Coordinates of C-alpha atoms in Angstrom, one line a residue:
M1 CA -161.6 -19.4 -47.0
D2 CA -158.8 -20.3 -49.3
Q3 CA -160.0 -20.3 -53.0
T4 CA -156.6 -20.7 -54.7
G5 CA -156.9 -24.3 -55.5
P6 CA -154.7 -27.3 -54.6
G7 CA -151.3 -25.6 -55.2
P8 CA -149.7 -22.5 -56.9
G9 CA -148.7 -24.2 -60.1
P10 CA -148.1 -22.3 -63.3
G11 CA -151.9 -22.1 -63.9
S12 CA -154.8 -20.1 -62.5
S13 CA -154.2 -21.0 -58.8
F14 CA -150.9 -19.1 -58.6
L15 CA -152.3 -16.2 -60.8
A16 CA -155.0 -15.9 -58.1
L17 CA -152.2 -15.4 -55.4
I18 CA -150.5 -12.8 -57.5
R19 CA -153.8 -11.0 -58.1
K20 CA -154.6 -11.2 -54.4
K21 CA -151.3 -9.6 -53.3
R22 CA -151.4 -7.1 -56.2
D23 CA -154.7 -5.9 -54.8
G24 CA -153.3 -5.4 -51.4
E25 CA -154.9 -8.4 -49.7
K26 CA -153.3 -10.5 -46.9
L27 CA -152.0 -13.9 -47.9
L28 CA -153.0 -16.9 -45.7
D29 CA -150.3 -19.0 -44.1
E30 CA -151.1 -21.9 -46.3
E31 CA -150.9 -19.7 -49.4
I32 CA -147.4 -18.5 -48.4
R33 CA -146.4 -22.0 -47.6
R34 CA -147.4 -23.3 -51.0
F35 CA -145.7 -20.3 -52.7
V36 CA -142.3 -21.1 -51.0
R37 CA -142.6 -24.8 -51.8
A38 CA -143.2 -24.0 -55.5
V39 CA -140.2 -21.6 -55.5
T40 CA -138.0 -24.3 -54.0
R41 CA -139.2 -27.0 -56.4
G42 CA -138.9 -24.8 -59.5
G43 CA -142.5 -25.2 -60.4
L44 CA -143.1 -21.5 -61.3
Q45 CA -142.3 -19.4 -64.3
E46 CA -139.7 -16.7 -63.8
G47 CA -142.3 -14.1 -64.9
Q48 CA -144.7 -15.2 -62.3
L49 CA -142.1 -15.1 -59.6
G50 CA -141.1 -11.6 -60.7
A51 CA -144.7 -10.5 -60.6
M52 CA -145.2 -11.8 -57.1
L53 CA -142.0 -10.1 -55.9
M54 CA -143.1 -6.8 -57.3
A55 CA -146.6 -7.2 -55.8
I56 CA -144.9 -7.8 -52.4
R57 CA -142.6 -4.8 -53.0
L58 CA -145.5 -2.4 -53.8
R59 CA -148.2 -3.7 -51.5
G60 CA -146.0 -5.0 -48.6
M61 CA -146.7 -7.7 -46.1
D62 CA -147.9 -7.3 -42.5
A63 CA -145.9 -8.8 -39.6
D64 CA -147.8 -12.1 -39.7
E65 CA -147.2 -12.6 -43.4
T66 CA -143.5 -11.7 -43.1
L67 CA -143.1 -14.1 -40.2
T68 CA -144.7 -17.0 -42.1
L69 CA -142.6 -16.2 -45.2
T70 CA -139.5 -16.2 -43.1
R71 CA -140.4 -19.4 -41.3
E72 CA -141.3 -21.3 -44.5
M73 CA -138.1 -20.1 -46.3
A74 CA -136.0 -21.3 -43.3
V75 CA -137.5 -24.9 -43.6
S76 CA -137.3 -25.0 -47.4
G77 CA -134.0 -26.9 -47.0
R78 CA -131.8 -28.4 -44.4
V79 CA -131.9 -27.0 -40.8
L80 CA -128.7 -27.2 -38.8
E81 CA -128.7 -29.4 -35.7
W82 CA -126.5 -28.9 -32.6
P83 CA -126.0 -30.6 -29.2
D84 CA -128.6 -29.5 -26.7
S85 CA -125.9 -28.3 -24.3
W86 CA -125.0 -25.6 -26.9
Q87 CA -128.4 -24.1 -27.2
R88 CA -128.1 -21.0 -25.1
L89 CA -124.6 -20.3 -26.4
L90 CA -125.4 -20.5 -30.1
V91 CA -125.1 -16.9 -31.4
D92 CA -124.5 -14.9 -34.5
K93 CA -124.3 -11.4 -35.9
H94 CA -125.4 -9.9 -39.3
S95 CA -124.5 -6.6 -40.9
T96 CA -126.5 -5.0 -43.7
G97 CA -123.2 -4.1 -45.3
G98 CA -120.8 -1.1 -45.5
V99 CA -117.4 0.1 -46.6
G100 CA -114.5 -1.2 -44.5
D101 CA -116.8 -3.4 -42.4
K102 CA -114.5 -6.1 -41.2
V103 CA -116.3 -6.6 -37.8
S104 CA -117.1 -10.3 -38.3
L105 CA -113.4 -11.2 -38.5
P106 CA -112.5 -10.2 -34.9
L107 CA -116.0 -10.6 -33.4
A108 CA -116.6 -14.3 -34.1
P109 CA -113.4 -15.4 -32.4
A110 CA -113.8 -13.0 -29.6
L111 CA -117.3 -14.5 -28.9
A112 CA -115.8 -18.0 -29.1
A113 CA -113.2 -16.9 -26.5
C114 CA -116.1 -16.0 -24.2
G115 CA -117.5 -19.5 -24.6
C116 CA -120.1 -19.0 -27.3
K117 CA -120.6 -21.1 -30.4
V118 CA -120.7 -19.0 -33.5
P119 CA -121.9 -20.7 -36.8
M120 CA -121.5 -17.6 -38.9
I121 CA -122.9 -17.9 -42.4
S122 CA -121.7 -14.9 -44.4
G123 CA -121.9 -13.6 -47.9
R124 CA -119.9 -12.1 -50.7
G125 CA -119.6 -8.4 -51.8
L126 CA -122.7 -6.7 -53.2
G127 CA -122.2 -3.6 -55.3
H128 CA -119.7 -1.2 -53.5
T129 CA -119.7 -3.2 -50.2
G130 CA -117.1 -5.8 -49.5
G131 CA -118.1 -9.3 -48.4
T132 CA -116.8 -11.2 -45.4
L133 CA -116.1 -14.3 -47.4
D134 CA -114.1 -12.4 -50.0
K135 CA -111.9 -10.9 -47.2
L136 CA -111.2 -14.2 -45.7
E137 CA -110.3 -15.7 -49.1
A138 CA -107.5 -13.2 -49.2
V139 CA -105.8 -15.6 -46.8
P140 CA -104.1 -18.4 -48.8
G141 CA -105.9 -21.7 -48.3
F142 CA -108.9 -20.4 -46.4
N143 CA -111.9 -22.6 -47.4
V144 CA -115.4 -21.0 -46.9
S145 CA -117.2 -24.2 -48.1
Q146 CA -117.9 -26.3 -45.1
S147 CA -120.6 -29.0 -44.7
P148 CA -122.9 -28.9 -41.7
E149 CA -120.9 -31.9 -40.3
Q150 CA -117.6 -30.0 -40.8
M151 CA -119.2 -26.9 -39.2
R152 CA -120.1 -28.9 -36.1
C153 CA -116.6 -30.3 -35.8
I154 CA -115.1 -26.8 -36.1
L155 CA -117.4 -25.4 -33.5
E156 CA -116.5 -28.3 -31.1
Q157 CA -112.8 -27.7 -31.6
V158 CA -112.6 -23.9 -32.0
G159 CA -116.0 -22.4 -31.1
C160 CA -116.5 -20.4 -34.3
C161 CA -116.5 -20.7 -38.1
I162 CA -117.2 -18.3 -40.9
V163 CA -118.6 -20.1 -44.0
G164 CA -120.7 -19.6 -47.1
Q165 CA -124.3 -20.7 -47.6
S166 CA -124.4 -24.4 -48.6
E167 CA -126.5 -25.6 -51.5
D168 CA -129.1 -27.3 -49.2
L169 CA -129.5 -24.4 -46.7
V170 CA -132.5 -22.1 -47.4
P171 CA -132.7 -22.9 -51.2
A172 CA -135.8 -20.7 -51.5
D173 CA -133.8 -17.7 -50.5
K174 CA -131.2 -18.4 -53.2
V175 CA -133.9 -18.3 -55.9
L176 CA -135.6 -15.2 -54.6
Y177 CA -132.4 -13.4 -53.8
G178 CA -131.2 -13.6 -57.4
L179 CA -134.6 -12.5 -58.8
R180 CA -134.8 -9.5 -56.4
D181 CA -131.8 -8.0 -58.1
L182 CA -133.3 -8.5 -61.6
T183 CA -136.7 -7.1 -60.6
A184 CA -135.8 -4.0 -58.7
T185 CA -137.2 -5.4 -55.5
V186 CA -133.9 -5.5 -53.5
D187 CA -135.3 -2.8 -51.0
S188 CA -138.5 -4.6 -50.2
L189 CA -138.8 -4.7 -46.4
P190 CA -140.5 -8.1 -46.0
L191 CA -138.2 -9.7 -48.6
I192 CA -135.1 -8.3 -46.9
T193 CA -136.4 -9.4 -43.5
A194 CA -137.2 -12.9 -44.7
S195 CA -133.9 -13.3 -46.5
I196 CA -131.8 -12.3 -43.5
L197 CA -133.7 -14.1 -40.8
S198 CA -134.5 -17.3 -42.7
K199 CA -130.8 -18.1 -42.8
K200 CA -130.4 -17.3 -39.1
A201 CA -133.4 -19.5 -38.2
A202 CA -131.9 -22.4 -40.2
E203 CA -128.7 -21.9 -38.2
K204 CA -130.8 -22.5 -35.0
V205 CA -129.1 -19.7 -33.1
S206 CA -130.6 -18.5 -29.8
A207 CA -129.3 -14.9 -29.9
L208 CA -128.6 -12.6 -32.9
V209 CA -127.4 -9.0 -33.0
L210 CA -128.0 -7.0 -36.2
D211 CA -125.8 -4.1 -37.4
V212 CA -128.2 -2.1 -39.5
K213 CA -126.2 0.6 -41.4
F214 CA -127.5 4.0 -42.4
G215 CA -125.9 6.8 -44.3
S216 CA -124.6 7.8 -47.7
A217 CA -122.8 4.4 -48.2
A218 CA -125.5 2.2 -46.8
L219 CA -128.4 0.4 -48.3
Y220 CA -130.7 2.7 -46.4
T221 CA -129.4 6.3 -46.4
S222 CA -131.7 7.7 -43.7
L223 CA -131.9 6.9 -40.0
D224 CA -135.7 6.6 -40.3
S225 CA -135.6 4.0 -43.1
A226 CA -132.9 2.0 -41.3
R227 CA -134.9 2.1 -38.1
T228 CA -138.0 0.7 -39.9
L229 CA -135.9 -2.3 -41.2
A230 CA -134.4 -2.8 -37.8
Q231 CA -137.8 -2.9 -36.1
S232 CA -139.0 -5.4 -38.7
L233 CA -136.0 -7.6 -38.1
V234 CA -136.2 -7.5 -34.3
S235 CA -139.9 -8.2 -34.3
V236 CA -139.8 -11.1 -36.6
G237 CA -136.6 -12.5 -35.1
N238 CA -138.0 -12.6 -31.6
R239 CA -141.3 -14.2 -32.9
L240 CA -139.1 -16.9 -34.4
G241 CA -137.7 -17.6 -30.9
I242 CA -134.3 -15.9 -31.6
C243 CA -133.4 -13.2 -29.0
T244 CA -132.8 -10.4 -31.5
V245 CA -131.4 -6.9 -31.0
A246 CA -130.5 -4.4 -33.7
M247 CA -128.0 -1.5 -33.6
L248 CA -128.2 1.4 -36.0
S249 CA -124.7 2.4 -37.0
R250 CA -123.5 5.2 -39.2
M251 CA -122.0 4.4 -42.6
D252 CA -121.1 7.7 -44.2
G253 CA -117.4 7.2 -43.8
P254 CA -115.4 3.9 -43.9
L255 CA -115.3 1.8 -40.8
G256 CA -111.7 1.8 -39.6
Q257 CA -108.8 3.2 -41.6
R258 CA -108.4 0.4 -44.3
V259 CA -110.7 -0.6 -47.2
G260 CA -110.0 -3.6 -49.4
H261 CA -109.8 -7.3 -48.7
S262 CA -106.2 -7.9 -47.7
L263 CA -105.9 -4.5 -46.0
E264 CA -109.0 -5.2 -44.0
V265 CA -107.6 -8.6 -42.9
L266 CA -104.5 -6.7 -41.6
E267 CA -106.7 -4.2 -39.7
A268 CA -108.8 -7.0 -38.3
L269 CA -105.6 -8.6 -36.9
Q270 CA -104.7 -5.3 -35.3
C271 CA -108.1 -5.3 -33.6
L272 CA -107.5 -8.9 -32.5
E273 CA -104.4 -7.6 -30.8
G274 CA -106.3 -4.9 -28.9
R275 CA -104.9 -2.3 -31.3
G276 CA -106.2 -0.6 -34.4
P277 CA -108.8 2.1 -35.0
A278 CA -111.0 3.2 -32.1
D279 CA -114.2 3.1 -34.1
L280 CA -113.7 -0.5 -35.2
H281 CA -112.7 -1.6 -31.6
H282 CA -115.8 0.1 -30.2
L283 CA -118.2 -1.4 -32.7
V284 CA -116.8 -4.9 -32.2
T285 CA -116.9 -4.7 -28.4
T286 CA -120.4 -3.1 -28.4
L287 CA -121.9 -5.7 -30.8
G288 CA -120.2 -8.5 -28.9
G289 CA -121.3 -7.1 -25.6
S290 CA -124.9 -7.1 -26.7
V291 CA -124.6 -10.7 -27.8
L292 CA -123.2 -11.8 -24.4
W293 CA -126.0 -9.8 -22.7
Q294 CA -128.6 -11.4 -24.9
C295 CA -127.5 -15.0 -24.2
G296 CA -127.2 -14.4 -20.5
E297 CA -123.4 -14.3 -20.3
A298 CA -123.3 -10.7 -19.1
G299 CA -125.6 -8.6 -17.0
S300 CA -125.5 -5.6 -19.4
V301 CA -124.2 -4.5 -22.7
G302 CA -121.4 -2.6 -20.9
Q303 CA -120.3 -5.7 -18.9
G304 CA -120.4 -7.8 -22.1
A305 CA -118.3 -5.2 -24.0
A306 CA -115.7 -5.3 -21.3
R307 CA -115.5 -9.1 -21.6
I308 CA -115.0 -8.8 -25.4
A309 CA -112.4 -6.1 -24.9
A310 CA -110.5 -8.4 -22.5
T311 CA -110.3 -11.2 -25.1
L312 CA -108.8 -8.8 -27.6
A313 CA -106.3 -7.5 -25.0
D314 CA -105.2 -10.9 -23.6
G315 CA -104.7 -12.6 -27.0
S316 CA -107.4 -15.3 -26.5
A317 CA -109.5 -13.9 -29.4
L318 CA -106.5 -13.9 -31.7
G319 CA -105.7 -17.5 -30.6
K320 CA -109.3 -18.5 -31.6
F321 CA -108.9 -16.7 -35.0
Q322 CA -105.6 -18.6 -35.7
A323 CA -107.3 -21.9 -34.7
M324 CA -110.3 -21.1 -37.0
L325 CA -107.9 -20.4 -39.9
Q326 CA -106.3 -23.8 -39.5
A327 CA -109.6 -25.6 -39.1
Q328 CA -110.8 -24.0 -42.4
G329 CA -107.8 -25.1 -44.5
V330 CA -105.0 -22.6 -43.8
E331 CA -101.6 -24.3 -43.3
A332 CA -100.4 -24.0 -39.7
G333 CA -97.2 -22.1 -40.6
V334 CA -99.2 -19.6 -42.7
A335 CA -101.8 -19.1 -39.9
Q336 CA -99.0 -18.6 -37.3
A337 CA -97.1 -16.1 -39.5
L338 CA -100.3 -14.1 -40.0
C339 CA -101.4 -14.1 -36.4
T340 CA -98.0 -13.6 -34.7
G341 CA -95.8 -12.0 -37.3
T342 CA -94.9 -8.3 -38.0
E343 CA -96.9 -6.3 -40.5
E344 CA -94.3 -7.0 -43.1
Q345 CA -94.5 -10.7 -42.5
R346 CA -98.2 -10.5 -42.8
Y347 CA -97.9 -8.7 -46.1
Q348 CA -95.6 -11.6 -47.2
V349 CA -98.5 -14.0 -46.5
L350 CA -101.3 -11.9 -48.0
G351 CA -99.3 -10.3 -50.9
R352 CA -99.2 -6.6 -51.8
A353 CA -100.4 -4.5 -54.7
R354 CA -98.0 -3.6 -57.4
A355 CA -98.1 0.2 -56.7
Q356 CA -99.2 2.6 -54.0
E357 CA -99.9 6.3 -54.4
E358 CA -100.6 8.9 -51.7
L359 CA -102.9 11.9 -52.4
P360 CA -102.3 15.3 -50.7
A361 CA -104.9 17.4 -49.0
A362 CA -105.9 20.4 -51.2
Q363 CA -106.1 22.8 -48.3
D364 CA -105.6 23.3 -44.6
G365 CA -108.5 22.3 -42.3
A366 CA -110.1 19.9 -39.9
V367 CA -111.5 16.7 -41.4
Q368 CA -115.3 17.0 -41.2
R369 CA -115.8 13.6 -42.9
V370 CA -114.3 11.2 -45.3
E371 CA -117.0 10.0 -47.8
A372 CA -117.0 6.2 -48.1
L373 CA -119.0 5.8 -51.3
P374 CA -116.6 7.5 -53.8
I375 CA -113.6 5.6 -52.3
A376 CA -115.5 2.3 -52.6
Q377 CA -116.5 3.1 -56.2
V378 CA -112.9 3.9 -57.2
L379 CA -111.7 0.7 -55.6
H380 CA -114.4 -1.3 -57.3
E381 CA -113.3 0.1 -60.7
L382 CA -109.7 -0.8 -59.9
G383 CA -110.7 -4.5 -59.4
A384 CA -111.7 -4.8 -55.8
G385 CA -115.4 -5.5 -56.6
R386 CA -117.5 -7.5 -59.0
T387 CA -119.7 -6.3 -61.9
Q388 CA -121.2 -9.8 -62.3
K389 CA -121.7 -12.9 -60.2
G390 CA -118.7 -15.2 -60.0
Q391 CA -116.2 -12.6 -61.3
A392 CA -112.7 -12.8 -59.9
I393 CA -111.6 -9.9 -57.6
N394 CA -108.2 -8.5 -56.7
H395 CA -107.7 -8.9 -53.0
H396 CA -104.7 -6.5 -53.0
V397 CA -106.5 -3.4 -54.3
G398 CA -107.5 -1.1 -51.4
A399 CA -107.1 2.2 -49.6
E400 CA -105.5 3.3 -46.3
L401 CA -106.8 6.5 -44.7
L402 CA -104.0 8.5 -43.3
V403 CA -106.2 10.9 -41.4
T404 CA -109.2 10.6 -39.0
V405 CA -112.4 12.6 -38.6
G406 CA -111.8 15.6 -36.4
Q407 CA -108.0 15.7 -37.1
R408 CA -106.4 18.9 -38.3
V409 CA -104.5 18.5 -41.6
G410 CA -102.2 20.8 -43.5
K411 CA -102.3 21.6 -47.2
G412 CA -100.1 19.1 -49.2
S413 CA -100.0 16.5 -46.4
P414 CA -101.0 13.0 -47.5
W415 CA -104.5 11.9 -46.5
I416 CA -105.0 8.6 -48.4
R417 CA -102.9 5.9 -49.8
I418 CA -104.3 3.9 -52.8
H419 CA -103.1 0.3 -53.5
Y420 CA -103.6 -0.6 -57.1
D421 CA -102.4 -3.4 -59.4
T422 CA -103.2 -4.3 -63.0
L423 CA -105.5 -1.3 -63.6
E424 CA -103.9 2.2 -63.3
L425 CA -105.1 5.0 -61.1
S426 CA -106.5 7.6 -63.5
N427 CA -106.9 11.4 -63.1
N428 CA -110.7 10.8 -63.0
H429 CA -110.1 8.5 -60.1
R430 CA -107.9 11.0 -58.3
R431 CA -110.6 13.8 -58.7
T432 CA -113.2 11.4 -57.3
L433 CA -111.1 10.5 -54.4
Q434 CA -110.2 14.2 -53.6
G435 CA -113.9 14.9 -53.4
A436 CA -114.2 12.4 -50.7
L437 CA -112.2 14.5 -48.2
V438 CA -114.3 17.2 -46.7
L439 CA -112.4 19.9 -44.7
A440 CA -113.4 23.0 -42.8
G441 CA -111.8 25.7 -40.8
S442 CA -112.9 24.4 -37.4
E443 CA -110.8 23.3 -34.5
P444 CA -110.0 19.6 -34.1
F445 CA -112.8 17.7 -32.5
A446 CA -113.7 14.2 -31.3
P447 CA -115.8 12.1 -33.9
S448 CA -119.2 10.9 -32.9
C449 CA -119.9 7.3 -31.9
K450 CA -120.8 5.0 -34.8
V451 CA -123.8 3.5 -32.9
A452 CA -126.8 5.9 -33.0
E453 CA -129.5 3.8 -31.5
I454 CA -130.4 0.3 -30.3
I455 CA -133.7 -1.4 -31.2
L456 CA -135.0 -3.8 -28.6
P457 CA -138.3 -5.8 -28.7
Q458 CA -139.8 -3.1 -26.4
G459 CA -138.5 -0.1 -28.4
S460 CA -135.5 2.1 -29.0
R461 CA -132.8 2.8 -26.5
S462 CA -129.6 4.9 -26.6
L463 CA -126.2 3.1 -26.2
E464 CA -125.6 5.0 -23.0
E465 CA -128.8 3.6 -21.4
L466 CA -127.6 0.0 -22.0
T467 CA -123.9 0.4 -21.2
G468 CA -124.1 2.7 -18.1
E469 CA -124.6 1.6 -14.6
Q470 CA -128.1 3.1 -14.7
G471 CA -129.2 0.5 -17.3
S472 CA -127.4 -2.5 -15.9
G473 CA -129.7 -3.3 -13.0
S474 CA -132.9 -3.6 -15.0
S475 CA -131.4 -4.4 -18.4
Q476 CA -132.5 -8.1 -18.4
A477 CA -136.1 -6.9 -18.2
L478 CA -135.7 -5.1 -21.6
L479 CA -134.7 -8.4 -23.3
C480 CA -136.8 -10.9 -25.1
S481 CA -137.8 -14.1 -23.3
A482 CA -136.0 -16.4 -25.8

């Protein structure tokens, strides 16, 4: 029986909830509901909120508590509404963040070219990871602030939009998200799950693919910890009625060959032309293929991946990207120059850093790996990232990898090109960067696939099981019923 009183105000009733969770007890649905309402209305002291977050971080929440927290956060503000005819085709993707992760830029328009509706609500950079919104704002005129009515109009005209979280969408998450950083509870499994999925539930999507990164440059460094998060997300997502699948992908080295906002836009455009780095193309087509499988537009992940690849090869995804740019504020001539111009013409649109410097390999050898974290940290110090919320960033700062994993390089040959602007590249920066290149005396080799594992409602599968002919016949039976 609920003994917490009429509502968790700043008095004894909310202290009882803190005490209950502190002692490891399960919170009732109504208790969680009142907690989220109090968070949204601002009726709690910051110290009390911090205490509850820490209690959740230390004691955890079971699957039922996490589901209720997610559901109540989703309805703490406005929930997006769409035409009934769109329901099955409303899809989205979320990444837990990495270095060089520009997947959303080609993926959203590729899905739109396949007939899906993609109301993608994205975020800004956190720490050493770049944000999708920051990358798109490297394009002159691109406006990430779109009302729900404007989003619906863009989806009708184009099929996809990439926007920021509006003030009235999941306000409870905004409060808790900011406090998690201040209270060292960022890594809390139920809080991460609720934060990610509450926004997707408020979008009212029917299918969601999650790119959960693991490795030295990811939020979770080990495969086991990333798998635990992925399982939580898939379980709660499907119980919310969203057909949810997660892919565990490696984030030790950068994704693609370019890191930094403007440079990543350029590489995304290459991908949209069916060119560019193989690892980026593979991750875009695999994630997109899963989404098409999940919403019933493909019989297997492999068939879906082939459809996504076709939109990249035939220019239809690029056309959707150009249309999205114009729908979100970019002048028609600028969008056309960016999407149909040469690389030099694209640089003229996006701008270029004041200086570039190439660093040479210190010895002969085959590239075993390129560490993403030190590269990202140097670029952050050169102005590509934020040290506090709202700080301006330099879109032109970045790095181009001139080698790939498995490639043989000679001593003295350039392996990376750094683009820097107002802040100079120091000797300390150079030493840090040189430590990111790991060479060995082995023969050249093919790099491993980025996707290590796929998490379905029924358990884990390998990518081969879901893309090969063997898996295609029975693959629908592996999916959720949403």
